[in-house]
Amino acid sequence: MNTFINSVPRSWRERKYKYRLIGGICKKCNATFYPYRGSCPYCGSDDIEEVNLPKKGRLISYTIIYSPPSEFRLKQPYIVGLIELEDGTRIIAQITDVDVNEVKDGIEVEAVFRRYREQGADGIIEYGIKFRPISD
Ligand SMILES: [Zn+2]
């Protein structure tokens, strides 16, 4: 088994979705969603195209997680928010750069790519998308 040949395109593909805000748009019902997937979560159609989503939006609601699973130990407690992007797409993502006591519904946020979790003793760190408040 040639894992090198097989794994390189796969990691490229994952990185593409991880470092750009690429979602899907359903050609049948026009819904947009994130992350990209091959079938529409709203109508089930598989006529999906990639779309670059706006990186700014508004925090609709949030939950503060006080007891994260161990791989999230980099930062706890942490905030998970429901964000509505400028085009109306809704995303669930971690909210960063704000104190849990200061976060509130309705704040403007923007996408950033941040350390997401650390895996076990080997210390592999994954990076992923988070949202932070837009200052000023
Ligand atoms: Zn659809």
Short mmCIF file of C-alpha atoms and ligand atoms in Angstrom, two decimals, residues 26 29 40 43, ligand 1:
data_model
loop_
_atom_site.label_atom_id
_atom_site.label_comp_id
_atom_site.label_asym_id
_atom_site.label_seq_id
_atom_site.Cartn_x
_atom_site.Cartn_y
_atom_site.Cartn_z
CA CYS A 26 -27.41 23.74 -3.60
CA CYS A 29 -33.01 24.97 -3.46
CA CYS A 40 -27.81 19.36 0.45
CA CYS A 43 -33.46 19.21 0.41
ZN ZN B 1 -31.06 21.93 -1.44
#
